[in-house]
Short mmCIF file of C-alpha atoms (C1' of nucleotides) in Angstrom, two decimals:
data_model
loop_
_atom_site.label_atom_id
_atom_site.label_comp_id
_atom_site.label_asym_id
_atom_site.label_seq_id
_atom_site.Cartn_x
_atom_site.Cartn_y
_atom_site.Cartn_z
CA UNK C 35 45.48 197.92 216.88
CA UNK C 36 43.44 194.71 216.74
CA UNK C 37 44.20 192.52 213.78
CA UNK C 38 41.60 192.01 211.06
CA UNK C 39 40.29 188.54 211.71
CA UNK C 40 37.13 186.70 210.68
CA UNK C 41 35.94 186.88 214.25
CA UNK C 42 36.51 190.63 214.52
CA UNK C 43 34.65 191.18 211.27
CA UNK C 44 31.66 189.12 212.40
CA UNK C 45 31.49 190.86 215.76
CA UNK C 46 31.62 194.30 214.21
CA UNK C 47 28.95 193.26 211.72
CA UNK C 48 26.69 192.13 214.54
CA UNK C 49 27.25 195.39 216.38
CA UNK C 50 26.15 197.34 213.34
CA UNK C 51 23.20 195.03 212.73
CA UNK C 52 22.05 195.24 216.34
CA UNK C 53 22.29 198.99 216.44
CA UNK C 54 21.02 199.97 213.01
CA UNK C 55 19.40 196.90 211.50
CA UNK C 56 20.81 194.32 209.13
CA UNK C 57 20.36 196.59 206.13
CA UNK C 58 23.13 198.77 207.51
CA UNK C 59 25.53 195.84 207.41
CA UNK C 60 27.15 196.42 204.10
CA UNK C 61 30.52 195.21 202.91
CA UNK C 62 31.62 198.76 202.26
CA UNK C 63 30.22 200.19 205.48
CA UNK C 64 31.70 197.35 207.50
CA UNK C 65 35.09 197.85 205.89
CA UNK C 66 35.00 201.56 206.64
CA UNK C 67 34.18 200.83 210.29
CA UNK C 68 37.12 198.44 210.44
CA UNK C 69 39.45 200.96 208.78
CA UNK C 70 40.12 198.71 205.89
CA UNK C 71 39.38 198.41 202.20
CA UNK C 72 36.12 196.65 201.22
CA UNK C 73 38.09 194.03 199.34
CA UNK C 74 40.01 193.11 202.48
CA UNK C 75 36.87 191.36 203.75
CA UNK C 76 36.84 189.10 200.73
CA UNK C 77 39.95 187.39 201.91
CA UNK C 78 38.17 186.29 205.09
CA UNK C 79 34.74 185.58 203.59
CA UNK C 80 34.27 184.50 200.02
CA UNK C 81 31.10 186.60 199.70
CA UNK C 82 28.46 188.38 201.73
CA UNK C 83 26.38 185.24 202.20
CA UNK C 84 29.28 183.51 203.95
CA UNK C 85 29.65 186.54 206.18
CA UNK C 86 25.98 186.23 207.15
CA UNK C 87 26.50 182.55 207.92
CA UNK C 88 29.42 183.56 210.10
CA UNK C 89 27.21 186.04 211.90
CA UNK C 90 24.50 183.44 212.43
CA UNK C 91 27.00 180.97 213.80
CA UNK C 92 28.42 183.54 216.16
CA UNK C 93 24.92 184.19 217.48
CA UNK C 94 24.44 180.63 218.71
CA UNK C 95 28.11 179.87 219.37
CA UNK C 96 27.71 180.82 223.02
CA UNK C 97 25.00 178.24 223.43
CA UNK C 98 26.24 174.85 224.59
CA UNK C 99 23.36 172.38 224.79
CA UNK C 100 23.29 170.42 228.03
CA UNK C 101 24.54 166.84 227.76
CA UNK C 102 22.12 163.96 228.09
CA UNK C 103 20.90 163.37 231.60
CA UNK C 104 17.96 161.75 233.32
CA UNK C 105 15.49 164.61 233.05
CA UNK C 106 12.29 164.02 231.09
CA UNK C 107 12.25 164.91 227.40
CA UNK C 108 9.64 167.59 228.13
CA UNK C 109 11.96 169.24 230.63
CA UNK C 110 14.99 169.03 228.34
CA UNK C 111 13.09 170.31 225.32
CA UNK C 112 11.89 173.26 227.34
CA UNK C 113 15.38 174.04 228.58
CA UNK C 114 16.66 173.87 225.02
CA UNK C 115 14.12 176.37 223.77
CA UNK C 116 14.55 178.70 226.72
CA UNK C 117 18.32 178.57 226.37
CA UNK C 118 18.13 179.40 222.69
CA UNK C 119 15.78 182.28 223.35
CA UNK C 120 18.08 183.64 226.04
CA UNK C 121 21.07 183.60 223.70
CA UNK C 122 19.24 185.21 220.79
CA UNK C 123 17.84 187.91 223.06
CA UNK C 124 21.28 189.43 223.21
CA UNK C 125 21.10 190.40 219.56
CA UNK C 126 18.23 192.44 218.16
CA UNK C 127 19.22 191.49 214.63
CA UNK C 128 19.25 187.75 215.39
CA UNK C 129 16.02 187.01 213.61
CA UNK C 130 16.94 188.99 210.51
CA UNK C 131 20.23 187.15 210.29
CA UNK C 132 18.70 183.71 210.78
CA UNK C 133 16.05 184.48 208.17
CA UNK C 134 18.59 185.37 205.54
CA UNK C 135 20.85 182.36 205.82
CA UNK C 136 20.31 178.71 205.06
CA UNK C 137 20.24 177.43 208.62
CA UNK C 138 21.60 174.05 207.55
CA UNK C 139 24.88 175.83 206.79
CA UNK C 140 25.24 177.19 210.31
CA UNK C 141 27.10 174.66 212.50
CA UNK C 142 25.92 176.09 215.79
CA UNK C 143 22.34 175.98 214.65
CA UNK C 144 22.71 172.42 213.43
CA UNK C 145 23.87 171.46 216.91
CA UNK C 146 20.69 172.78 218.49
CA UNK C 147 18.66 171.17 215.75
CA UNK C 148 20.30 167.81 216.30
CA UNK C 149 19.56 167.98 219.98
CA UNK C 150 15.91 168.81 219.33
CA UNK C 151 15.66 165.91 216.91
CA UNK C 152 17.01 163.49 219.49
CA UNK C 153 14.55 164.68 222.10
CA UNK C 154 11.62 164.30 219.71
CA UNK C 155 12.64 160.74 218.98
CA UNK C 156 12.93 160.11 222.70
CA UNK C 157 9.39 161.41 223.06
CA UNK C 158 8.22 158.64 220.75
CA UNK C 159 7.62 160.61 217.57
CA UNK C 160 8.36 159.10 214.18
CA UNK C 161 11.28 160.29 212.11
CA UNK C 162 9.05 162.42 209.91
CA UNK C 163 7.20 163.90 212.84
CA UNK C 164 10.44 164.66 214.65
CA UNK C 165 11.72 166.56 211.65
CA UNK C 166 8.66 168.74 211.49
CA UNK C 167 8.47 169.33 215.21
CA UNK C 168 12.12 170.29 215.55
CA UNK C 169 11.94 172.73 212.66
CA UNK C 170 8.80 174.23 214.10
CA UNK C 171 10.33 174.42 217.56
CA UNK C 172 13.44 176.29 216.47
CA UNK C 173 11.45 178.63 214.30
CA UNK C 174 9.15 179.43 217.19
CA UNK C 175 12.10 180.06 219.48
CA UNK C 176 13.54 182.56 217.02
CA UNK C 177 10.17 184.25 216.72
CA UNK C 178 9.69 184.47 220.49
CA UNK C 179 13.19 185.83 220.97
CA UNK C 180 12.36 188.54 218.46
CA UNK C 181 9.25 189.64 220.33
CA UNK C 182 8.34 193.27 219.70
CA UNK C 183 8.99 194.36 223.25
CA UNK C 184 12.60 193.26 223.22
CA UNK C 185 14.29 195.91 221.09
CA UNK C 186 15.70 197.22 224.36
CA UNK C 187 19.28 197.27 223.13
CA UNK C 188 20.63 200.78 223.11
CA UNK C 189 17.24 202.39 223.38
CA UNK C 190 16.03 204.40 226.33
CA UNK C 191 12.74 203.49 228.02
CA UNK C 192 11.33 206.75 226.70
CA UNK C 193 12.16 205.77 223.15
CA UNK C 194 10.53 202.37 223.61
CA UNK C 195 7.41 204.02 225.00
CA UNK C 196 7.29 206.27 221.99
CA UNK C 197 7.54 203.36 219.54
CA UNK C 198 4.85 201.40 221.37
CA UNK C 199 2.65 204.46 221.54
CA UNK C 200 2.88 205.10 217.81
CA UNK C 201 2.18 201.47 217.04
CA UNK C 202 -0.88 201.56 219.26
CA UNK C 203 -2.15 204.73 217.65
CA UNK C 204 -1.72 203.14 214.23
CA UNK C 205 -3.92 200.23 215.27
CA UNK C 206 -6.49 202.38 217.04
CA UNK C 207 -6.95 204.56 213.99
CA UNK C 208 -7.97 201.61 211.82
CA UNK C 209 -11.55 201.17 210.77
CA UNK C 210 -13.41 199.71 213.73
CA UNK C 211 -15.87 198.15 211.32
CA UNK C 212 -13.27 196.25 209.34
CA UNK C 213 -11.05 195.30 212.27
CA UNK C 214 -13.09 195.42 215.47
CA UNK C 215 -10.83 193.15 217.49
CA UNK C 216 -7.60 194.82 216.43
CA UNK C 217 -8.93 198.22 217.40
CA UNK C 218 -10.23 196.97 220.72
CA UNK C 219 -6.98 195.23 221.61
CA UNK C 220 -4.63 197.86 220.20
CA UNK C 221 -2.79 198.33 223.48
CA UNK C 222 -1.64 194.76 224.07
CA UNK C 223 -1.15 194.20 220.33
CA UNK C 224 1.27 197.08 220.16
CA UNK C 225 3.51 195.29 222.59
CA UNK C 226 2.83 196.74 226.00
CA UNK C 227 2.94 193.35 227.65
CA UNK C 228 5.05 191.94 230.44
CA UNK C 229 8.13 190.39 228.78
CA UNK C 230 8.55 187.58 231.28
CA UNK C 231 4.92 186.59 230.87
CA UNK C 232 5.25 186.83 227.10
CA UNK C 233 8.17 184.45 227.09
CA UNK C 234 6.78 181.84 229.42
CA UNK C 235 3.41 181.87 227.70
CA UNK C 236 5.05 181.56 224.30
CA UNK C 237 7.12 178.59 225.36
CA UNK C 238 4.09 177.03 227.04
CA UNK C 239 2.11 177.41 223.87
CA UNK C 240 4.70 175.71 221.69
CA UNK C 241 5.53 172.92 224.11
CA UNK C 242 1.95 172.14 225.06
CA UNK C 243 1.25 171.39 221.42
CA UNK C 244 4.08 168.92 221.25
CA UNK C 245 3.12 167.33 224.56
CA UNK C 246 -0.51 167.03 223.51
CA UNK C 247 0.47 165.23 220.33
CA UNK C 248 2.83 162.95 222.24
CA UNK C 249 0.11 162.03 224.69
CA UNK C 250 -2.25 161.20 221.85
CA UNK C 251 -0.21 158.35 220.41
CA UNK G 145 -1.26 196.84 175.39
CA UNK G 146 -2.23 196.63 179.04
CA UNK G 147 -2.10 199.92 180.88
CA UNK G 148 0.44 200.45 183.61
CA UNK G 149 -1.57 200.18 186.80
CA UNK G 150 -0.65 199.49 190.42
CA UNK G 151 -2.30 196.12 190.12
CA UNK G 152 -0.40 195.17 186.97
CA UNK G 153 2.87 196.18 188.62
CA UNK G 154 2.19 194.11 191.72
CA UNK G 155 1.19 191.07 189.69
CA UNK G 156 4.28 191.26 187.53
CA UNK G 157 6.42 191.70 190.65
CA UNK G 158 4.92 188.57 192.18
CA UNK G 159 5.53 186.63 188.97
CA UNK G 160 9.18 187.56 189.05
CA UNK G 161 9.44 186.84 192.76
CA UNK G 162 7.77 183.45 192.42
CA UNK G 163 9.95 182.42 189.52
CA UNK G 164 13.32 183.82 190.54
CA UNK G 165 13.09 184.79 194.18
CA UNK G 166 12.36 188.15 195.75
CA UNK G 167 15.91 189.39 195.19
CA UNK G 168 15.16 189.46 191.48
CA UNK G 169 12.31 191.88 192.10
CA UNK G 170 14.08 195.13 191.49
CA UNK G 171 12.59 198.45 190.52
CA UNK G 172 14.73 198.55 187.42
CA UNK G 173 14.18 194.94 186.45
CA UNK G 174 10.46 195.25 187.03
CA UNK G 175 10.29 198.39 184.92
CA UNK G 176 12.17 196.70 182.10
CA UNK G 177 9.73 193.77 182.21
CA UNK G 178 6.84 196.21 181.99
CA UNK G 179 8.46 198.12 179.11
CA UNK G 180 8.60 201.30 181.08
CA UNK G 181 11.10 203.58 182.74
CA UNK G 182 12.07 202.74 186.37
CA UNK G 183 10.76 206.12 187.47
CA UNK G 184 7.33 205.32 186.09
CA UNK G 185 6.81 202.96 189.01
CA UNK G 186 7.36 205.78 191.47
CA UNK G 187 4.17 207.39 190.40
CA UNK G 188 2.20 204.31 191.49
CA UNK G 189 4.24 203.46 194.61
CA UNK G 190 6.09 206.04 196.63
CA UNK G 191 8.99 203.66 197.21
CA UNK G 192 9.99 200.01 197.09
CA UNK G 193 8.65 199.31 200.56
CA UNK G 194 5.16 200.36 199.52
CA UNK G 195 5.45 198.09 196.50
CA UNK G 196 6.28 195.20 198.82
CA UNK G 197 3.25 196.04 200.95
CA UNK G 198 1.19 195.99 197.78
CA UNK G 199 2.57 192.58 196.92
CA UNK G 200 1.80 191.26 200.40
CA UNK G 201 -1.73 192.56 200.23
CA UNK G 202 -2.27 190.99 196.85
CA UNK G 203 -1.15 187.65 198.26
CA UNK G 204 -3.94 187.51 200.82
CA UNK G 205 -6.48 189.54 198.85
CA UNK G 206 -8.03 186.37 197.45
CA UNK G 207 -8.72 185.15 200.94
CA UNK G 208 -12.11 186.07 202.29
CA UNK G 209 -12.52 184.84 205.87
CA UNK G 210 -15.77 183.02 206.48
CA UNK G 211 -18.41 185.04 208.31
CA UNK G 212 -19.36 184.12 211.85
CA UNK G 213 -21.43 180.98 212.11
CA UNK G 214 -22.22 178.36 214.68
CA UNK G 215 -19.17 176.18 214.28
CA UNK G 216 -16.87 175.74 217.26
CA UNK G 217 -13.94 178.10 217.64
CA UNK G 218 -11.57 175.16 217.16
CA UNK G 219 -13.14 174.36 213.82
CA UNK G 220 -13.16 177.97 212.68
CA UNK G 221 -9.58 178.58 213.76
CA UNK G 222 -8.48 175.51 211.85
CA UNK G 223 -10.34 176.59 208.74
CA UNK G 224 -8.75 180.01 209.00
CA UNK G 225 -5.24 178.59 209.14
CA UNK G 226 -5.86 176.06 206.40
CA UNK G 227 -7.38 178.72 204.19
CA UNK G 228 -4.44 181.02 204.70
CA UNK G 229 -2.00 178.22 203.92
CA UNK G 230 -3.90 177.34 200.76
CA UNK G 231 -3.77 180.91 199.50
CA UNK G 232 -0.08 181.40 200.28
CA UNK G 233 0.79 178.10 198.63
CA UNK G 234 0.10 179.68 195.28
CA UNK G 235 3.11 181.95 195.67
CA UNK G 236 6.56 180.56 196.40
CA UNK G 237 7.79 184.02 197.38
CA UNK G 238 4.96 184.57 199.86
CA UNK G 239 7.09 184.06 202.94
CA UNK G 240 9.88 186.30 201.71
CA UNK G 241 7.38 189.05 201.01
CA UNK G 242 5.62 188.73 204.35
CA UNK G 243 8.94 188.74 206.17
CA UNK G 244 10.06 191.98 204.59
CA UNK G 245 6.97 194.06 205.26
CA UNK G 246 5.42 195.33 208.44
CA UNK G 247 2.38 193.09 208.47
CA UNK G 248 0.34 195.70 210.34
CA UNK G 249 0.46 197.78 207.16
CA UNK G 250 -1.10 195.06 205.02
CA UNK G 251 -4.90 195.41 205.09
CA UNK G 252 -5.58 191.86 203.93
CA UNK G 253 -3.32 190.47 206.59
CA UNK G 254 -4.95 192.62 209.25
CA UNK G 255 -8.29 191.11 208.31
CA UNK G 256 -7.04 187.59 208.96
CA UNK G 257 -5.40 188.75 212.13
CA UNK G 258 -8.58 190.35 213.37
CA UNK G 259 -10.52 187.19 212.74
CA UNK G 260 -7.95 185.12 214.63
CA UNK G 261 -8.11 187.54 217.54
CA UNK G 262 -11.87 187.23 217.73
CA UNK G 263 -11.71 183.45 217.75
CA UNK G 264 -9.10 183.45 220.52
CA UNK G 265 -11.33 185.62 222.65
CA UNK G 266 -14.24 183.31 221.93
CA UNK G 267 -12.06 180.46 223.16
CA UNK G 268 -11.82 182.19 226.51
CA UNK G 269 -8.29 183.53 226.31
CA UNK G 270 -7.40 186.88 227.84
CA UNK G 271 -6.64 189.87 225.66
CA UNK G 272 -2.90 189.44 226.14
CA UNK G 273 -3.02 185.72 225.47
CA UNK G 274 -5.14 186.25 222.38
CA UNK G 275 -2.60 188.69 220.98
CA UNK G 276 0.24 186.23 221.41
CA UNK G 277 -1.69 183.26 220.10
CA UNK G 278 -2.92 185.03 217.02
CA UNK G 279 0.53 186.33 216.12
CA UNK G 280 1.95 182.87 216.65
CA UNK G 281 -0.81 181.27 214.62
CA UNK G 282 -0.33 183.47 211.57
CA UNK G 283 3.41 183.12 211.73
CA UNK G 284 3.09 179.36 211.84
CA UNK G 285 0.71 179.35 208.90
CA UNK G 286 3.20 181.32 206.83
CA UNK G 287 5.96 178.92 207.83
CA UNK G 288 3.91 175.84 206.99
CA UNK G 289 2.91 177.29 203.64
CA UNK G 290 6.58 177.81 202.87
CA UNK G 291 7.47 174.18 203.58
CA UNK G 292 10.56 173.05 201.70
CA UNK G 293 8.68 170.57 199.56
CA UNK G 294 6.43 173.17 198.04
CA UNK G 295 8.69 175.02 195.62
CA UNK G 296 6.83 173.16 192.89
CA UNK G 297 6.04 176.28 190.89
CA UNK G 298 7.67 176.10 187.50
CA UNK G 299 10.03 173.33 188.46
CA UNK G 300 9.96 169.85 187.01
CA UNK G 301 9.76 166.82 189.33
CA UNK G 302 13.28 165.96 188.23
CA UNK G 303 14.56 169.34 189.36
CA UNK G 304 12.85 168.96 192.72
CA UNK G 305 14.37 165.52 193.14
CA UNK G 306 17.77 166.98 192.40
CA UNK G 307 17.39 169.74 194.99
CA UNK G 308 16.17 167.30 197.63
CA UNK G 309 18.99 164.91 196.77
CA UNK G 310 21.65 167.56 197.17
CA UNK G 311 20.18 168.73 200.44
CA UNK G 312 20.16 165.18 201.74
CA UNK G 313 23.76 164.63 200.68
CA UNK G 314 24.75 167.81 202.46
CA UNK G 315 23.22 166.54 205.69
CA UNK G 316 24.60 163.02 205.31
CA UNK G 317 28.11 164.30 204.83
CA UNK G 318 28.09 166.08 208.18
CA UNK G 319 30.08 164.71 211.08
CA UNK G 320 28.10 161.83 212.54
CA UNK G 321 29.76 162.49 215.88
CA UNK G 322 28.66 166.09 216.11
CA UNK G 323 25.20 165.65 214.59
CA UNK G 324 24.16 162.00 214.96
CA UNK G 325 20.43 162.62 214.61
CA UNK G 326 20.71 164.93 211.63
CA UNK G 327 22.82 162.42 209.76
CA UNK G 328 20.49 159.56 210.62
CA UNK G 329 17.39 161.47 209.55
CA UNK G 330 18.91 163.20 206.54
CA UNK G 331 16.30 161.83 204.16
CA UNK G 332 13.17 163.18 205.82
CA UNK G 333 14.97 166.35 206.92
CA UNK G 334 15.82 167.16 203.33
CA UNK G 335 12.14 167.33 202.55
CA UNK G 336 11.19 164.03 201.03
CA UNK G 337 7.96 163.89 202.94
CA UNK G 338 4.35 163.60 201.90
CA UNK G 339 3.05 167.18 201.47
CA UNK G 340 -0.50 166.44 202.59
CA UNK G 341 0.76 164.75 205.72
CA UNK G 342 3.17 167.61 206.33
CA UNK G 343 0.37 170.13 206.19
CA UNK G 344 -2.13 168.34 208.35
CA UNK G 345 0.48 167.45 210.93
CA UNK G 346 1.73 171.03 211.02
CA UNK G 347 -1.75 172.41 211.57
CA UNK G 348 -2.46 169.74 214.17
CA UNK G 349 0.69 170.69 216.01
CA UNK G 350 -0.14 174.38 216.17
CA UNK G 351 -3.81 173.95 217.01
CA UNK G 352 -3.31 171.24 219.60
CA UNK G 353 -1.15 173.63 221.55
CA UNK G 354 -3.85 176.25 221.58
CA UNK G 355 -6.53 173.72 222.45
CA UNK G 356 -4.44 172.27 225.27
CA UNK G 357 -3.99 175.71 226.80
CA UNK G 358 -7.67 176.48 226.42
CA UNK G 359 -8.62 173.24 228.17
CA UNK G 360 -6.25 174.04 231.04
CA UNK G 361 -8.07 177.17 232.17
"C1'" DA L 64 -2.34 212.69 185.63
"C1'" DC L 65 1.21 210.05 184.03
"C1'" DC L 66 5.74 209.23 182.30
"C1'" DT L 67 10.82 210.27 180.79
"C1'" DG L 68 16.05 211.65 181.18
"C1'" DA L 69 19.77 212.62 183.58
"C1'" DA L 70 22.05 212.48 187.73
"C1'" DC L 71 23.39 211.06 192.69
"C1'" DA L 72 24.91 208.19 196.10
"C1'" DC L 73 25.13 203.97 196.94
"C1'" DC L 74 25.68 198.48 196.41
"C1'" DG L 75 28.50 193.44 195.75
"C1'" DT L 76 32.17 191.51 193.32
"C1'" DT L 77 36.29 190.55 190.10
"C1'" DC L 78 40.85 190.95 188.85
"C1'" DA L 79 45.40 192.35 188.72
"C1'" DA L 80 48.74 194.13 191.53
"C1'" DG L 81 51.33 195.22 195.65
"C1'" DT L 82 53.96 193.66 200.22
"C1'" DA Z 213 49.23 185.20 203.52
"C1'" DC Z 214 46.99 189.38 203.55
"C1'" DC Z 215 45.60 193.69 201.66
"C1'" DT Z 216 44.96 197.67 198.06
"C1'" DG Z 217 43.25 200.23 193.59
"C1'" DA Z 218 40.67 200.55 189.88
"C1'" DA Z 219 36.89 199.01 187.45
"C1'" DC Z 220 32.23 196.68 186.31
"C1'" DA Z 221 27.56 196.01 186.52
"C1'" DC Z 222 24.29 196.78 189.19
"C1'" DC Z 223 20.96 199.18 192.94
"C1'" DG Z 224 16.98 202.88 194.96
"C1'" DT Z 225 15.71 207.49 194.64
"C1'" DT Z 226 15.31 212.67 193.54
"C1'" DC Z 227 14.37 216.30 190.66
"C1'" DA Z 228 13.29 218.85 186.77
"C1'" DA Z 229 11.12 218.40 182.61
"C1'" DG Z 230 8.00 216.71 179.09
"C1'" DT Z 231 2.94 215.51 177.33
#
DNA sequence: ACCTGAACACCGTTCAAGT
DNA sequence: ACCTGAACACCGTTCAAGT
């Protein structure tokens, strides 16, 4: 029997969240899954918010930012974003978790943030600009990682098709007068898009904005 | 005595959410505020999720996108984003609400989305690219509108100062070895930045990325 | 059509107590 | 140090009933 440890609790919580959504992660449900009393969890986490912070930290814990080297800041910033996306991809509930916690209380997230800040400064941005850009960058990475076509975890291709199909039908059945473009582009909007292309285009979009601003100064 | 109507419920819900955060918006609490039984609300909204959709729609309802004219797509896209930001600014809980609902079920949001899609197509992007860009654009607008320095509603300048101060202290007290940049830039990171500059820089950042990609094709 | 009353199956959290 | 039991103050929601 594995011991009840903070790590075991967080991992079980992420399993539940990934499989059934973050709403299913409940102190009582989690305790039941761990064969323990709900109050047992309160010894390891002072309240549910701290548990969520623990979950968030576990999400990015596997992500060690590369040490400084002689690559360009553009290259390093891109690697940072792509690395973060790759790590978050492993957990369907990543975005929900990171939305619920104060990210400045998550050590692993602060590490990525710090790295982004340094790269922005290296790119020649002011302190204020670097703050904005780094926040924006991390937020975009989380959003890209949560792309609609990446709920693959535990679902069969047939199930994914069904979800996409229903989404598309919902869009197609809108008023073509009120939303002409949405109706016309229902297919791609619903998420039937090549994932690899989605990712690289998303990262391009975010980084090209930063690079354009850097070039302008 | 105002009658109990869907609109009155939504407006009261937004008041509570703006003043005390979305967590305070509870069926029971809301009913008590409206001097009515909790179950009364279920006649107007089939469940809490539909109420949230109603709140989200009310947020953007005041936002009528400009009709097509002869301005450039860059100009019109920028006006769209700035307009959306301006409307969301009025409600501190806007981001929380828009995060919790499926945005494709919010008519007012679909209208903005449709407009963004049309402008992306006009810019020469493919259908797939337009879908990504428009999603990204709206998401960024919501994020910018929710900027940390804009929780002004109902709070005195002294209270804001206190919040910013505590946030800054939290960052400054981090390990300078682990997070050198965060510690060094604690002040601006905590949110003591000029709001107008924050907004315009944020919009610039997002739009310059789109424009750079458009120019590249 | 519009609202109430009572009930059900849940929550997070505290506090004293056990080992 | 680590966990349990019982209790408190909440939730969202259903269902039958009132007007």
